[in-house]
Short mmCIF file of C-alpha atoms in Angstrom, two decimals:
data_model
loop_
_atom_site.label_atom_id
_atom_site.label_comp_id
_atom_site.label_asym_id
_atom_site.label_seq_id
_atom_site.Cartn_x
_atom_site.Cartn_y
_atom_site.Cartn_z
CA UNK A 1 -0.06 0.12 0.05
CA UNK A 2 2.68 2.54 0.98
CA UNK A 3 4.45 1.44 -2.17
CA UNK A 4 1.54 2.07 -4.62
CA UNK A 5 0.93 5.75 -2.54
CA UNK A 6 4.52 6.71 -3.34
CA UNK A 7 4.34 5.80 -6.99
CA UNK A 8 0.70 7.65 -7.18
CA UNK A 9 2.66 10.66 -5.83
CA UNK A 10 5.45 10.39 -7.91
CA UNK A 11 3.27 10.41 -10.90
CA UNK A 12 1.45 13.17 -9.97
CA UNK A 13 4.60 15.39 -9.78
CA UNK A 14 5.15 14.27 -12.98
CA UNK A 15 1.67 14.97 -14.02
CA UNK A 16 2.32 18.65 -12.66
CA UNK A 17 5.47 18.94 -14.94
CA UNK A 18 2.92 18.57 -18.02
CA UNK A 19 0.56 20.97 -16.50
CA UNK A 20 3.18 23.51 -15.72
CA UNK A 21 4.64 23.17 -19.68
CA UNK A 22 1.35 23.77 -21.17
CA UNK A 23 0.47 26.55 -18.93
CA UNK A 24 3.68 28.27 -19.85
CA UNK A 25 3.47 27.61 -23.47
CA UNK A 26 -0.22 28.66 -23.57
CA UNK A 27 0.13 31.84 -21.27
CA UNK A 28 0.99 34.08 -24.16
CA UNK A 29 -2.55 33.58 -25.24
CA UNK A 30 -4.30 34.43 -22.31
CA UNK A 31 -2.10 37.61 -22.06
CA UNK A 32 -2.41 38.57 -25.62
CA UNK A 33 -3.40 42.38 -24.97
CA UNK A 34 -1.63 43.34 -22.28
CA UNK A 35 1.70 41.76 -23.75
CA UNK A 36 1.27 43.35 -26.69
CA UNK A 37 0.68 46.94 -24.95
CA UNK A 38 3.77 46.39 -22.91
CA UNK A 39 6.19 45.12 -25.58
CA UNK A 40 4.87 48.04 -28.18
CA UNK A 41 3.99 44.88 -30.66
CA UNK A 42 1.04 43.74 -32.36
CA UNK A 43 -1.20 41.27 -31.46
CA UNK A 44 -0.20 38.97 -34.16
CA UNK A 45 3.07 39.34 -33.07
CA UNK A 46 2.48 38.21 -29.80
CA UNK A 47 0.44 35.20 -30.96
CA UNK A 48 3.62 34.41 -33.15
CA UNK A 49 5.43 33.47 -29.75
CA UNK A 50 3.18 30.44 -29.74
CA UNK A 51 4.80 29.37 -33.14
CA UNK A 52 8.11 30.21 -31.98
CA UNK A 53 7.81 27.81 -28.98
CA UNK A 54 6.16 25.18 -31.24
CA UNK A 55 8.96 25.04 -34.10
CA UNK A 56 11.52 25.15 -31.57
CA UNK A 57 10.35 22.54 -29.47
CA UNK A 58 9.62 20.32 -32.60
CA UNK A 59 13.23 20.82 -33.70
CA UNK A 60 15.15 20.61 -30.42
CA UNK A 61 13.24 17.55 -28.48
CA UNK A 62 15.32 14.72 -30.46
CA UNK A 63 18.39 16.82 -30.78
CA UNK A 64 18.81 16.97 -26.85
CA UNK A 65 18.30 13.42 -26.67
CA UNK A 66 21.86 13.11 -28.78
CA UNK A 67 23.58 15.18 -26.20
CA UNK A 68 22.04 14.49 -22.44
CA UNK A 69 19.82 11.35 -23.40
CA UNK A 70 21.98 9.46 -21.00
CA UNK A 71 21.65 11.80 -18.17
CA UNK A 72 19.64 10.56 -15.05
CA UNK A 73 16.11 11.36 -15.75
CA UNK A 74 15.49 13.35 -12.61
CA UNK A 75 18.38 15.54 -13.33
CA UNK A 76 16.99 16.25 -16.93
CA UNK A 77 13.46 17.03 -15.50
CA UNK A 78 15.30 19.55 -13.22
CA UNK A 79 17.20 20.96 -15.97
CA UNK A 80 14.39 21.43 -18.44
CA UNK A 81 12.11 22.90 -15.90
CA UNK A 82 15.12 25.37 -14.72
CA UNK A 83 15.31 26.46 -18.18
CA UNK A 84 11.67 26.75 -18.75
CA UNK A 85 11.67 29.44 -15.31
CA UNK A 86 14.52 31.07 -17.04
CA UNK A 87 12.46 31.21 -20.17
CA UNK A 88 9.45 32.75 -18.51
CA UNK A 89 11.77 35.17 -16.42
CA UNK A 90 13.07 36.67 -19.43
CA UNK A 91 10.07 37.23 -21.08
CA UNK A 92 8.73 38.53 -18.15
CA UNK A 93 11.40 41.08 -17.85
CA UNK A 94 11.44 41.79 -21.30
CA UNK A 95 11.14 45.32 -22.52
CA UNK A 96 11.36 44.71 -26.21
CA UNK A 97 9.78 42.02 -28.43
CA UNK A 98 13.02 40.60 -29.51
CA UNK A 99 14.05 39.44 -25.68
CA UNK A 100 10.67 37.93 -25.37
CA UNK A 101 11.32 35.93 -28.26
CA UNK A 102 14.49 34.66 -26.97
CA UNK A 103 12.52 34.22 -23.64
CA UNK A 104 10.16 31.74 -25.59
CA UNK A 105 13.08 30.02 -27.32
CA UNK A 106 14.83 29.04 -23.87
CA UNK A 107 11.22 28.17 -22.47
CA UNK A 108 10.98 25.78 -25.37
CA UNK A 109 14.30 24.34 -25.07
CA UNK A 110 13.24 23.08 -21.39
CA UNK A 111 10.08 22.03 -22.55
CA UNK A 112 11.76 19.84 -25.25
CA UNK A 113 13.20 18.17 -22.18
CA UNK A 114 10.54 17.86 -19.67
CA UNK A 115 7.73 16.36 -21.91
CA UNK A 116 9.61 13.37 -23.24
CA UNK A 117 11.29 12.59 -19.93
CA UNK A 118 8.40 13.06 -17.71
CA UNK A 119 6.51 10.46 -19.76
CA UNK A 120 9.69 8.26 -20.24
CA UNK A 121 10.20 8.44 -16.29
CA UNK A 122 6.45 7.42 -15.80
CA UNK A 123 6.71 4.30 -17.87
CA UNK A 124 9.83 3.35 -16.16
CA UNK A 125 8.81 3.77 -13.08
CA UNK A 126 5.41 0.71 -13.56
CA UNK A 127 5.10 -2.57 -14.90
CA UNK A 128 4.52 -3.03 -18.46
CA UNK A 129 0.88 -4.15 -17.59
CA UNK A 130 0.21 -0.63 -16.08
CA UNK A 131 2.27 1.69 -18.27
CA UNK A 132 -0.64 3.06 -20.46
CA UNK A 133 -2.47 4.14 -17.28
CA UNK A 134 0.71 5.67 -15.73
CA UNK A 135 1.27 7.67 -18.76
CA UNK A 136 -2.51 8.82 -18.79
CA UNK A 137 -2.26 9.67 -15.45
CA UNK A 138 0.83 11.81 -16.27
CA UNK A 139 -0.57 13.30 -19.48
CA UNK A 140 -3.30 14.50 -17.51
CA UNK A 141 -1.81 17.56 -16.39
CA UNK A 142 -1.68 18.66 -20.01
CA UNK A 143 -5.52 18.08 -20.17
CA UNK A 144 -6.27 20.15 -17.24
CA UNK A 145 -4.25 22.93 -18.30
CA UNK A 146 -6.19 23.11 -21.55
CA UNK A 147 -9.06 23.94 -19.29
CA UNK A 148 -7.37 26.10 -16.58
CA UNK A 149 -4.36 27.62 -18.35
CA UNK A 150 -5.42 30.59 -20.34
CA UNK A 151 -8.27 31.52 -17.92
CA UNK A 152 -5.54 31.39 -15.34
CA UNK A 153 -3.11 33.33 -16.95
CA UNK A 154 -6.05 35.68 -18.16
CA UNK A 155 -7.17 36.33 -14.70
CA UNK A 156 -3.41 36.70 -13.27
CA UNK A 157 -3.00 39.31 -16.26
CA UNK A 158 -5.97 41.48 -14.72
CA UNK A 159 -4.90 41.11 -11.36
CA UNK A 160 -1.10 41.23 -11.10
CA UNK A 161 -0.30 42.21 -14.36
CA UNK A 162 1.05 40.16 -17.43
CA UNK A 163 4.90 40.45 -15.87
CA UNK A 164 4.17 39.04 -12.40
CA UNK A 165 1.86 36.17 -13.86
CA UNK A 166 4.83 35.00 -16.00
CA UNK A 167 7.23 35.55 -13.28
CA UNK A 168 4.79 33.30 -10.80
CA UNK A 169 4.77 30.84 -13.68
CA UNK A 170 8.49 30.70 -13.36
CA UNK A 171 8.26 30.34 -9.51
CA UNK A 172 5.57 27.34 -9.85
CA UNK A 173 8.30 25.72 -12.29
CA UNK A 174 11.18 25.80 -9.83
CA UNK A 175 8.78 24.54 -7.01
CA UNK A 176 7.80 21.74 -9.24
CA UNK A 177 11.59 21.01 -9.95
CA UNK A 178 12.15 20.61 -6.23
CA UNK A 179 9.29 18.35 -5.99
CA UNK A 180 10.89 16.32 -8.97
CA UNK A 181 14.10 16.17 -7.13
CA UNK A 182 12.57 15.27 -3.77
CA UNK A 183 9.70 12.77 -4.63
CA UNK A 184 10.44 11.06 -7.71
CA UNK A 185 12.91 8.03 -7.51
CA UNK A 186 15.71 7.27 -9.75
CA UNK A 187 15.19 5.09 -12.68
CA UNK A 188 17.46 3.46 -14.93
CA UNK A 189 19.16 6.03 -17.50
CA UNK A 190 18.03 6.62 -20.94
CA UNK A 191 19.94 5.98 -23.96
CA UNK A 192 22.20 8.63 -25.63
CA UNK A 193 21.10 8.88 -29.03
CA UNK A 194 22.93 9.20 -32.09
CA UNK A 195 22.23 11.19 -34.91
CA UNK A 196 22.23 7.83 -37.08
CA UNK A 197 19.10 6.65 -34.70
CA UNK A 198 16.88 9.34 -35.24
CA UNK A 199 17.80 8.94 -39.23
CA UNK A 200 17.27 5.14 -38.44
CA UNK A 201 13.85 5.95 -36.86
CA UNK A 202 12.52 8.30 -39.17
CA UNK A 203 13.20 5.90 -42.19
CA UNK A 204 11.70 2.93 -40.44
CA UNK A 205 8.84 1.68 -42.18
CA UNK A 206 6.95 0.84 -39.53
CA UNK A 207 8.15 3.31 -36.67
CA UNK A 208 8.08 6.45 -38.83
CA UNK A 209 4.46 6.28 -40.00
CA UNK A 210 3.59 5.23 -36.15
CA UNK A 211 5.20 8.68 -35.19
CA UNK A 212 3.35 10.46 -38.25
CA UNK A 213 -0.01 9.72 -36.43
CA UNK A 214 0.72 11.91 -33.86
CA UNK A 215 2.07 14.88 -36.54
CA UNK A 216 -1.28 14.60 -38.82
CA UNK A 217 -3.64 13.93 -35.58
CA UNK A 218 -2.33 17.60 -34.25
CA UNK A 219 -2.50 19.26 -37.75
CA UNK A 220 -5.96 18.14 -37.97
CA UNK A 221 -6.88 19.62 -34.58
CA UNK A 222 -5.00 22.80 -34.91
CA UNK A 223 -6.25 23.46 -38.22
CA UNK A 224 -9.52 24.24 -36.98
CA UNK A 225 -8.72 24.86 -33.57
CA UNK A 226 -6.11 27.54 -34.25
CA UNK A 227 -9.18 30.04 -35.58
CA UNK A 228 -11.79 28.37 -33.16
CA UNK A 229 -13.37 31.52 -32.20
CA UNK A 230 -13.82 32.99 -35.66
CA UNK A 231 -15.00 29.22 -36.94
CA UNK A 232 -17.63 29.30 -33.90
CA UNK A 233 -19.13 32.36 -34.84
CA UNK A 234 -19.18 32.49 -38.50
CA UNK A 235 -19.66 29.01 -39.27
CA UNK A 236 -21.51 27.67 -36.41
CA UNK A 237 -23.47 30.78 -35.71
CA UNK A 238 -22.37 30.74 -32.02
CA UNK A 239 -22.95 33.97 -30.07
CA UNK A 240 -19.59 35.33 -29.54
CA UNK A 241 -20.45 35.85 -25.64
CA UNK A 242 -20.84 32.13 -25.29
CA UNK A 243 -17.09 31.40 -26.37
CA UNK A 244 -15.06 31.11 -22.80
CA UNK A 245 -17.99 28.10 -22.08
CA UNK A 246 -17.46 26.77 -25.43
CA UNK A 247 -13.73 26.92 -24.80
CA UNK A 248 -14.63 25.51 -21.30
CA UNK A 249 -16.64 22.71 -22.78
CA UNK A 250 -13.72 21.16 -24.79
CA UNK A 251 -11.36 21.28 -22.16
CA UNK A 252 -13.59 19.18 -20.00
CA UNK A 253 -14.14 17.08 -22.84
CA UNK A 254 -10.35 16.58 -23.23
CA UNK A 255 -10.12 15.89 -19.87
CA UNK A 256 -12.82 12.75 -20.04
CA UNK A 257 -11.29 11.34 -23.33
CA UNK A 258 -8.03 11.04 -21.10
CA UNK A 259 -9.47 9.56 -18.44
CA UNK A 260 -11.61 7.32 -20.94
CA UNK A 261 -8.13 5.89 -22.71
CA UNK A 262 -5.99 5.85 -18.90
CA UNK A 263 -8.87 3.12 -17.78
CA UNK A 264 -9.03 1.11 -21.03
CA UNK A 265 -5.57 1.39 -22.58
CA UNK A 266 -4.01 -1.49 -20.33
CA UNK A 267 -7.13 -3.76 -20.93
CA UNK A 268 -7.95 -3.52 -24.53
CA UNK A 269 -4.04 -2.36 -25.78
CA UNK A 270 -3.17 0.77 -27.45
CA UNK A 271 -4.15 -0.07 -31.07
CA UNK A 272 -7.83 -0.20 -30.56
CA UNK A 273 -8.01 3.13 -28.67
CA UNK A 274 -5.97 4.81 -31.21
CA UNK A 275 -8.45 3.32 -34.02
CA UNK A 276 -11.31 4.76 -32.21
CA UNK A 277 -9.64 8.11 -31.66
CA UNK A 278 -9.01 8.80 -35.28
CA UNK A 279 -12.29 7.47 -36.75
CA UNK A 280 -14.29 9.24 -34.35
CA UNK A 281 -12.47 12.53 -34.40
CA UNK A 282 -12.48 12.24 -38.21
CA UNK A 283 -16.46 11.41 -37.99
CA UNK A 284 -16.93 14.52 -35.51
CA UNK A 285 -15.21 16.81 -38.12
CA UNK A 286 -17.88 15.59 -41.06
CA UNK A 287 -20.56 15.99 -38.33
CA UNK A 288 -19.36 19.74 -37.89
CA UNK A 289 -19.52 20.35 -41.49
CA UNK A 290 -23.16 19.08 -42.34
CA UNK A 291 -24.93 19.20 -38.84
CA UNK A 292 -27.33 22.36 -38.19
CA UNK A 293 -25.68 25.09 -36.73
CA UNK A 294 -27.94 24.73 -33.17
CA UNK A 295 -26.11 25.64 -30.09
CA UNK A 296 -26.69 22.85 -27.93
CA UNK A 297 -25.46 20.39 -30.82
CA UNK A 298 -22.24 22.34 -31.57
CA UNK A 299 -21.79 22.09 -27.85
CA UNK A 300 -21.90 18.56 -28.24
CA UNK A 301 -19.76 18.07 -31.03
CA UNK A 302 -16.99 20.15 -29.77
CA UNK A 303 -16.98 18.17 -26.61
CA UNK A 304 -16.58 15.01 -28.59
CA UNK A 305 -14.43 16.36 -30.54
CA UNK A 306 -11.97 17.22 -27.55
CA UNK A 307 -12.99 13.81 -26.03
CA UNK A 308 -11.88 11.49 -28.97
CA UNK A 309 -8.74 13.52 -29.90
CA UNK A 310 -7.54 13.08 -26.38
CA UNK A 311 -8.06 9.38 -26.18
CA UNK A 312 -5.10 9.27 -28.80
CA UNK A 313 -2.05 10.40 -26.53
CA UNK A 314 -1.56 7.99 -23.83
CA UNK A 315 -2.26 4.89 -25.87
CA UNK A 316 0.09 6.39 -28.59
CA UNK A 317 2.93 7.08 -26.23
CA UNK A 318 2.46 3.64 -24.75
CA UNK A 319 2.53 2.17 -28.29
CA UNK A 320 5.73 3.70 -29.06
CA UNK A 321 7.63 2.50 -26.12
CA UNK A 322 6.32 -0.89 -27.04
CA UNK A 323 7.86 -0.66 -30.15
CA UNK A 324 11.55 0.65 -29.02
CA UNK A 325 11.67 -0.17 -25.53
CA UNK A 326 15.14 0.45 -25.26
CA UNK A 327 15.17 4.01 -26.97
CA UNK A 328 12.26 5.34 -25.03
CA UNK A 329 13.44 8.44 -24.48
CA UNK A 330 14.21 9.28 -28.16
CA UNK A 331 10.86 8.23 -29.34
CA UNK A 332 9.02 9.92 -27.13
CA UNK A 333 11.13 12.88 -28.04
CA UNK A 334 10.44 12.26 -31.53
CA UNK A 335 6.57 12.23 -30.82
CA UNK A 336 6.98 15.29 -28.81
CA UNK A 337 8.38 16.77 -32.24
CA UNK A 338 5.41 15.32 -33.88
CA UNK A 339 3.14 17.01 -31.57
CA UNK A 340 4.50 20.47 -31.96
CA UNK A 341 5.70 20.22 -35.78
CA UNK A 342 1.66 19.04 -36.18
CA UNK A 343 0.57 21.96 -34.23
CA UNK A 344 2.66 24.68 -36.23
CA UNK A 345 1.72 23.02 -39.68
CA UNK A 346 -2.10 22.63 -38.91
CA UNK A 347 -2.20 26.15 -37.10
CA UNK A 348 -0.36 27.86 -40.77
CA UNK A 349 -2.63 25.88 -42.92
CA UNK A 350 -5.95 26.66 -40.83
CA UNK A 351 -4.99 30.38 -41.00
CA UNK A 352 -4.47 30.21 -44.57
CA UNK A 353 -7.40 28.33 -45.68
CA UNK A 354 -9.50 30.57 -43.64
CA UNK A 355 -7.95 33.70 -45.01
CA UNK A 356 -8.05 32.36 -48.29
CA UNK A 357 -12.04 30.66 -48.81
CA UNK A 358 -13.21 31.31 -45.46
CA UNK A 359 -14.56 28.91 -42.60
CA UNK A 360 -16.31 26.66 -44.74
CA UNK A 361 -13.12 24.32 -45.47
CA UNK A 362 -11.87 24.14 -41.96
CA UNK A 363 -13.34 21.19 -41.08
CA UNK A 364 -12.51 19.29 -44.25
CA UNK A 365 -9.16 19.86 -44.01
CA UNK A 366 -9.08 18.72 -40.57
CA UNK A 367 -10.83 15.84 -41.48
CA UNK A 368 -8.53 14.88 -44.44
CA UNK A 369 -5.21 15.57 -41.58
CA UNK A 370 -7.01 13.02 -39.48
CA UNK A 371 -7.48 10.78 -42.15
CA UNK A 372 -3.87 10.79 -43.06
CA UNK A 373 -3.20 9.88 -39.60
CA UNK A 374 -5.51 6.94 -40.05
CA UNK A 375 -3.52 5.91 -43.42
CA UNK A 376 -0.17 6.10 -41.32
CA UNK A 377 -1.53 4.24 -38.63
CA UNK A 378 -2.53 1.12 -40.76
CA UNK A 379 0.91 1.23 -42.81
CA UNK A 380 2.33 0.95 -38.95
CA UNK A 381 0.80 -1.98 -38.71
CA UNK A 382 1.99 -4.01 -41.57
#
């Protein structure tokens, strides 16, 4: 019983790593207007900081595994969290946009370490029979942050200002780093990857399509989610005053989906849940295109979209680790690159589609990305 309690506490601390990672990365969305005023920048330039974070994370997550992949995992998480805190401090004290840009890049360096290694540590702490559930518990921090992260930072910006809010997030990251060092037990060291290892994985006819599932799925989500506010108003005819409730519904749906995956992944296996996630997410996008613009229907579909899409992540991580158990750090880092690379591509495509031909085509484009994810998954099953 005591051993189980210690394990659950360790997983909760690792989950808090994902929580602060997501809150830090999304913080500029909730602080968009005051940051633009404080840095004498446009709101679009502040929004660009999200893309800078995503692209930097996608590039450097696997690169770091070639440099520090064989470090003690607690030390890696500690280093990543302190880098994240440093990036938030840079941004919080920035007086010009360029310094804030550097701060976001430093934040991304830290996040590129924290996310994959937190998951790899969780997988190493438990028996393979409950690995999927453990990964789901850790990733729950990310799903909770999608509900609370942006509102929390927006409220913080109103109460104490955007600079103090970013510095507070940095302080929380330091506290979590201390908790990791004290609470999380040591595990076996990971494998220090070589560039050849990255090349071999990305050219592997089975593993490469498996990782692309994540990239295509995330691109599908962001193609519509990146411009969700205008999509809801222009295509689903939803009153703009309802947008906060809609975003809350989306976040709650994500939590439900993650809980569903966490409970079932070790019973039915990751492959079935990945199939359910991809097929049902694609179906929801098609329903958004053809269903009548009735508010309660739209709310239900948005909640279903979030739930089905979030089912993917814990099973996907568990499946990738199972495919390369001796290189879990690297495959999870590449999966992290796929997450943020997909976010960057999806956001860019969604913005272009909306600006060029309007909101009508957003859901079909998202559905096409999800279809590509499904095809990639089938290729990885050969």
